mmCIF file of C-alpha atoms and ligand atoms in Angstrom:
data_model
loop_
_atom_site.group_PDB
_atom_site.id
_atom_site.type_symbol
_atom_site.label_atom_id
_atom_site.label_comp_id
_atom_site.label_asym_id
_atom_site.label_seq_id
_atom_site.Cartn_x
_atom_site.Cartn_y
_atom_site.Cartn_z
ATOM 1 C CA UNK G 1 92.500 118.344 103.747
ATOM 2 C CA UNK G 2 92.498 114.558 103.751
ATOM 3 C CA UNK G 3 88.969 113.814 102.522
ATOM 4 C CA UNK G 4 87.360 114.484 99.266
ATOM 5 C CA UNK G 5 84.861 116.779 100.682
ATOM 6 C CA UNK G 6 85.921 119.492 98.272
ATOM 7 C CA UNK G 7 84.565 121.825 95.789
ATOM 8 C CA UNK G 8 84.254 120.615 92.140
ATOM 9 C CA UNK G 9 86.350 123.032 90.189
ATOM 10 C CA UNK G 10 87.010 123.368 86.398
ATOM 11 C CA UNK G 11 90.294 122.181 84.713
ATOM 12 C CA UNK G 12 90.725 125.263 82.443
ATOM 13 C CA UNK G 13 90.135 127.619 85.218
ATOM 14 C CA UNK G 14 92.618 126.098 87.634
ATOM 15 C CA UNK G 15 95.143 125.533 84.983
ATOM 16 C CA UNK G 16 94.767 129.336 83.981
ATOM 17 C CA UNK G 17 95.333 130.187 87.701
ATOM 18 C CA UNK G 18 98.390 128.199 87.851
ATOM 19 C CA UNK G 19 99.885 129.655 84.505
ATOM 20 C CA UNK G 20 99.193 133.239 85.874
ATOM 21 C CA UNK G 21 101.551 132.435 88.778
ATOM 22 C CA UNK G 22 104.501 131.459 86.664
ATOM 23 C CA UNK G 23 107.145 134.172 86.332
ATOM 24 C CA UNK G 24 110.434 132.175 86.200
ATOM 25 C CA UNK G 25 110.367 129.943 83.076
ATOM 26 C CA UNK G 26 108.906 126.990 85.097
ATOM 27 C CA UNK G 27 108.414 123.911 83.114
ATOM 28 C CA UNK G 28 104.915 122.497 82.856
ATOM 29 C CA UNK G 29 104.196 119.012 81.526
ATOM 30 C CA UNK G 30 100.488 118.308 80.609
ATOM 31 C CA UNK G 31 99.217 114.735 80.507
ATOM 32 C CA UNK G 32 97.363 113.098 77.566
ATOM 33 C CA UNK G 33 94.181 114.672 76.304
ATOM 34 C CA UNK G 34 92.287 117.252 78.390
ATOM 35 C CA UNK G 35 95.136 118.233 80.700
ATOM 36 C CA UNK G 36 97.358 119.356 77.826
ATOM 37 C CA UNK G 37 94.449 120.769 75.848
ATOM 38 C CA UNK G 38 93.629 123.083 78.750
ATOM 39 C CA UNK G 39 97.297 123.764 79.301
ATOM 40 C CA UNK G 40 97.571 124.802 75.652
ATOM 41 C CA UNK G 41 94.318 126.955 75.911
ATOM 42 C CA UNK G 42 95.601 128.584 79.225
ATOM 43 C CA UNK G 43 98.474 129.976 77.237
ATOM 44 C CA UNK G 44 101.282 128.313 75.142
ATOM 45 C CA UNK G 45 104.797 128.888 76.658
ATOM 46 C CA UNK G 46 107.911 127.364 75.303
ATOM 47 C CA UNK G 47 108.422 125.708 78.611
ATOM 48 C CA UNK G 48 105.164 123.811 78.191
ATOM 49 C CA UNK G 49 105.339 119.981 77.104
ATOM 50 C CA UNK G 50 102.134 118.273 75.849
ATOM 51 C CA UNK G 51 102.020 114.579 76.189
ATOM 52 C CA UNK G 52 100.236 112.832 73.284
ATOM 53 C CA UNK G 53 98.946 109.168 73.064
ATOM 54 C CA UNK G 54 100.187 107.411 76.334
ATOM 55 C CA UNK G 55 98.470 107.668 79.539
ATOM 56 C CA UNK G 56 100.300 108.190 83.055
ATOM 57 C CA UNK G 57 103.542 109.807 81.615
ATOM 58 C CA UNK G 58 103.256 113.387 82.812
ATOM 59 C CA UNK G 59 104.772 112.671 86.295
ATOM 60 C CA UNK G 60 107.578 110.420 85.008
ATOM 61 C CA UNK G 61 108.581 112.988 82.382
ATOM 62 C CA UNK G 62 108.342 115.876 84.807
ATOM 63 C CA UNK G 63 110.513 113.867 87.142
ATOM 64 C CA UNK G 64 113.117 113.512 84.435
ATOM 65 C CA UNK G 65 113.121 117.235 83.747
ATOM 66 C CA UNK G 66 113.196 118.053 87.427
ATOM 67 C CA UNK G 67 116.297 115.902 87.964
ATOM 68 C CA UNK G 68 117.927 117.254 84.884
ATOM 69 C CA UNK G 69 117.360 120.880 85.768
ATOM 70 C CA UNK G 70 117.200 121.139 89.642
ATOM 71 C CA UNK G 71 117.241 124.912 89.556
ATOM 72 C CA UNK G 72 114.116 125.059 87.513
ATOM 73 C CA UNK G 73 110.687 124.485 89.048
ATOM 74 C CA UNK G 74 108.709 121.742 87.254
ATOM 75 C CA UNK G 75 104.933 121.190 87.355
ATOM 76 C CA UNK G 76 103.036 118.239 86.080
ATOM 77 C CA UNK G 77 99.224 118.065 85.271
ATOM 78 C CA UNK G 78 97.597 114.555 85.024
ATOM 79 C CA UNK G 79 94.112 113.119 84.891
ATOM 80 C CA UNK G 80 93.077 110.730 87.543
ATOM 81 C CA UNK G 81 92.670 107.859 85.098
ATOM 82 C CA UNK G 82 96.129 108.374 83.717
ATOM 83 C CA UNK G 83 97.612 108.547 87.273
ATOM 84 C CA UNK G 84 95.982 105.425 88.217
ATOM 85 C CA UNK G 85 97.640 103.624 85.355
ATOM 86 C CA UNK G 86 101.020 104.673 86.532
ATOM 87 C CA UNK G 87 101.006 104.705 90.321
ATOM 88 C CA UNK G 88 104.601 103.393 90.571
ATOM 89 C CA UNK G 89 105.774 106.942 89.637
ATOM 90 C CA UNK G 90 104.591 108.319 93.055
ATOM 91 C CA UNK G 91 106.744 105.976 95.156
ATOM 92 C CA UNK G 92 109.712 106.543 92.717
ATOM 93 C CA UNK G 93 109.419 110.410 92.968
ATOM 94 C CA UNK G 94 109.006 109.985 96.913
ATOM 95 C CA UNK G 95 112.290 108.051 97.054
ATOM 96 C CA UNK G 96 114.201 110.511 94.746
ATOM 97 C CA UNK G 97 112.780 113.537 96.500
ATOM 98 C CA UNK G 98 113.183 116.209 93.869
ATOM 99 C CA UNK G 99 112.749 119.558 95.569
ATOM 100 C CA UNK G 100 111.473 121.212 92.352
ATOM 101 C CA UNK G 101 108.655 119.055 91.393
ATOM 102 C CA UNK G 102 104.938 119.905 91.846
ATOM 103 C CA UNK G 103 102.262 117.365 90.824
ATOM 104 C CA UNK G 104 98.648 118.245 90.078
ATOM 105 C CA UNK G 105 95.957 115.794 89.697
ATOM 106 C CA UNK G 106 92.788 116.688 87.851
ATOM 107 C CA UNK G 107 90.176 114.258 89.302
ATOM 108 C CA UNK G 108 86.969 114.148 87.284
ATOM 109 C CA UNK G 109 86.386 110.473 88.462
ATOM 110 C CA UNK G 110 86.059 109.589 84.697
ATOM 111 C CA UNK G 111 88.039 108.653 81.554
ATOM 112 C CA UNK G 112 86.437 111.833 80.104
ATOM 113 C CA UNK G 113 87.906 111.757 76.648
ATOM 114 C CA UNK G 114 87.163 108.174 75.817
ATOM 115 C CA UNK G 115 83.491 108.427 76.819
ATOM 116 C CA UNK G 116 83.298 109.218 80.445
ATOM 117 C CA UNK G 117 83.624 105.667 81.874
ATOM 118 C CA UNK G 118 84.128 105.883 85.653
ATOM 119 C CA UNK G 119 87.552 105.505 87.097
ATOM 120 C CA UNK G 120 88.267 103.781 90.508
ATOM 121 C CA UNK G 121 88.902 107.424 91.802
ATOM 122 C CA UNK G 122 85.095 107.958 91.489
ATOM 123 C CA UNK G 123 84.442 105.293 94.115
ATOM 124 C CA UNK G 124 87.108 103.387 96.158
ATOM 125 C CA UNK G 125 90.346 105.161 95.455
ATOM 126 C CA UNK G 126 91.630 108.332 97.247
ATOM 127 C CA UNK G 127 94.405 109.614 95.249
ATOM 128 C CA UNK G 128 95.832 111.768 98.030
ATOM 129 C CA UNK G 129 95.714 108.904 100.455
ATOM 130 C CA UNK G 130 97.547 106.764 97.749
ATOM 131 C CA UNK G 131 100.175 109.494 97.267
ATOM 132 C CA UNK G 132 100.784 109.829 100.989
ATOM 133 C CA UNK G 133 101.098 106.149 101.282
ATOM 134 C CA UNK G 134 103.533 106.136 98.597
ATOM 135 C CA UNK G 135 105.707 108.488 100.537
ATOM 136 C CA UNK G 136 104.616 111.817 99.195
ATOM 137 C CA UNK G 137 103.864 113.399 102.530
ATOM 138 C CA UNK G 138 103.246 116.733 101.141
ATOM 139 C CA UNK G 139 99.993 115.803 99.362
ATOM 140 C CA UNK G 140 96.603 117.452 99.709
ATOM 141 C CA UNK G 141 93.195 117.843 98.281
ATOM 142 C CA UNK G 142 92.442 121.595 97.328
ATOM 143 C CA UNK G 143 89.162 122.631 99.008
ATOM 144 C CA UNK G 144 88.465 125.370 96.449
ATOM 145 C CA UNK G 145 90.187 127.663 93.905
ATOM 146 C CA UNK G 146 91.708 129.892 96.765
ATOM 147 C CA UNK G 147 92.899 126.855 98.633
ATOM 148 C CA UNK G 148 94.560 125.627 95.318
ATOM 149 C CA UNK G 149 96.400 128.787 94.818
ATOM 150 C CA UNK G 150 97.463 128.678 98.385
ATOM 151 C CA UNK G 151 98.810 125.099 97.995
ATOM 152 C CA UNK G 152 100.656 126.091 94.793
ATOM 153 C CA UNK G 153 102.321 129.071 96.730
ATOM 154 C CA UNK G 154 103.251 126.587 99.556
ATOM 155 C CA UNK G 155 104.519 123.958 97.010
ATOM 156 C CA UNK G 156 106.671 126.601 95.222
ATOM 157 C CA UNK G 157 108.349 127.461 98.682
ATOM 158 C CA UNK G 158 108.539 123.747 99.778
ATOM 159 C CA UNK G 159 111.722 121.725 100.271
ATOM 160 C CA UNK G 160 110.504 118.620 98.551
ATOM 161 C CA UNK G 161 108.005 117.201 96.058
ATOM 162 C CA UNK G 162 104.392 118.150 96.422
ATOM 163 C CA UNK G 163 101.092 116.854 95.082
ATOM 164 C CA UNK G 164 97.810 118.677 94.878
ATOM 165 C CA UNK G 165 94.747 116.972 93.992
ATOM 166 C CA UNK G 166 91.496 118.677 92.781
ATOM 167 C CA UNK G 167 88.001 117.423 92.042
ATOM 168 C CA UNK G 168 86.994 118.841 88.650
ATOM 169 C CA UNK G 169 83.839 118.810 86.489
ATOM 170 C CA UNK G 170 83.243 116.764 83.425
ATOM 171 C CA UNK G 171 83.915 119.479 80.969
ATOM 172 C CA UNK G 172 86.039 118.678 77.896
ATOM 173 C CA UNK G 173 89.398 120.584 77.316
ATOM 174 C CA UNK G 174 88.940 124.020 75.928
ATOM 175 C CA UNK G 175 91.460 124.021 73.144
ATOM 176 C CA UNK G 176 93.204 121.320 71.173
ATOM 177 C CA UNK G 177 97.051 121.060 71.271
ATOM 178 C CA UNK G 178 98.481 120.811 67.705
ATOM 179 C CA UNK G 179 99.489 117.207 67.247
ATOM 180 C CA UNK G 180 103.052 117.448 66.057
ATOM 181 C CA UNK G 181 105.287 115.479 68.408
ATOM 182 C CA UNK G 182 108.591 116.476 66.855
ATOM 183 C CA UNK G 183 107.570 120.137 67.070
ATOM 184 C CA UNK G 184 106.441 119.822 70.699
ATOM 185 C CA UNK G 185 109.764 118.187 71.696
ATOM 186 C CA UNK G 186 112.091 120.710 69.903
ATOM 187 C CA UNK G 187 110.086 123.584 71.174
ATOM 188 C CA UNK G 188 110.372 122.418 74.730
ATOM 189 C CA UNK G 189 113.948 121.548 74.601
ATOM 190 C CA UNK G 190 114.559 124.984 73.230
ATOM 191 C CA UNK G 191 112.296 126.575 76.031
ATOM 192 C CA UNK G 192 114.529 124.703 78.548
ATOM 193 C CA UNK G 193 117.706 126.068 76.921
ATOM 194 C CA UNK G 194 119.158 122.809 75.916
ATOM 195 C CA UNK G 195 118.720 123.081 72.128
ATOM 196 C CA UNK G 196 118.806 125.678 69.532
ATOM 197 C CA UNK G 197 115.437 126.308 67.548
ATOM 198 C CA UNK G 198 114.912 124.262 64.369
HETATM 199 C C1 TPP S 201 98.015 103.296 77.804
HETATM 200 C C2 TPP S 201 96.745 103.781 77.180
HETATM 201 N N1 TPP S 201 95.640 103.202 77.466
HETATM 202 C C3 TPP S 201 94.480 103.611 76.969
HETATM 203 C C4 TPP S 201 94.401 104.756 76.256
HETATM 204 C C5 TPP S 201 93.176 105.390 75.646
HETATM 205 N N2 TPP S 201 92.871 106.612 76.552
HETATM 206 C C6 TPP S 201 93.191 107.782 76.094
HETATM 207 S S1 TPP S 201 92.877 109.095 77.063
HETATM 208 C C7 TPP S 201 92.031 107.955 78.029
HETATM 209 C C8 TPP S 201 91.296 108.486 79.361
HETATM 210 C C9 TPP S 201 92.258 109.474 80.190
HETATM 211 O O1 TPP S 201 91.496 109.568 81.390
HETATM 212 P P1 TPP S 201 91.999 110.776 82.370
HETATM 213 O O2 TPP S 201 93.417 110.657 82.534
HETATM 214 O O3 TPP S 201 91.255 110.520 83.710
HETATM 215 O O4 TPP S 201 91.572 112.103 81.827
HETATM 216 P P2 TPP S 201 90.257 112.772 81.261
HETATM 217 O O5 TPP S 201 90.042 112.103 79.884
HETATM 218 O O6 TPP S 201 89.275 112.373 82.291
HETATM 219 O O7 TPP S 201 90.604 114.140 81.229
HETATM 220 C C10 TPP S 201 92.087 106.619 77.710
HETATM 221 C C11 TPP S 201 91.528 105.481 78.329
HETATM 222 C C12 TPP S 201 95.715 105.370 75.964
HETATM 223 N N3 TPP S 201 95.834 106.556 75.128
HETATM 224 N N4 TPP S 201 96.920 104.854 76.412
#
């Protein structure tokens, strides 16, 4: 699918569908705000990392994890506003071609958490076209929930990085991640098997 003629889905619902598919201690990096709130609400796992405070870092952090642990599949969840702030990550990832990295963009067309100001993705910018133009050839809009699940399955079997974009509604995140950066980092590193628990 190359157009945005897609169903408007719900972030918590699709995040829950993704988490339900994970059976092999895959890492999941949630971007600032709602993406990590819904990741938390969909079910905390030691392999989840919740970005606090800075926009656009879910994909760069996930890239680092994917390169450090090539045998582990790594997912990254990011909002459209946050991705637009860090577009250089897309071409860097395309150039490095990590086989185990799957990026998911939650496009509500707004900076929801700061007051629903419109992002350029609401009008002029097509995030899948931007990703494809950055060299991420395996990029697609999900048409609906079933298509999303199919694209995730395909991405998990793919031989290179994948990006899946979804149009979502304007609902806020369902949960609220505990704001303890040191705990989040330590728990994640333990979850990845690179540090003993505190
Ligand atoms: C570098 C930076 N600029 C601005 C902010 C303030 N801010 C926090 S979240 C946010 C909006 C995020 O929008 P998006 O990624 O689309 O997610 P949504 O809130 O729509 O779920 C903004 C502007 C910030 N935290 N960091």
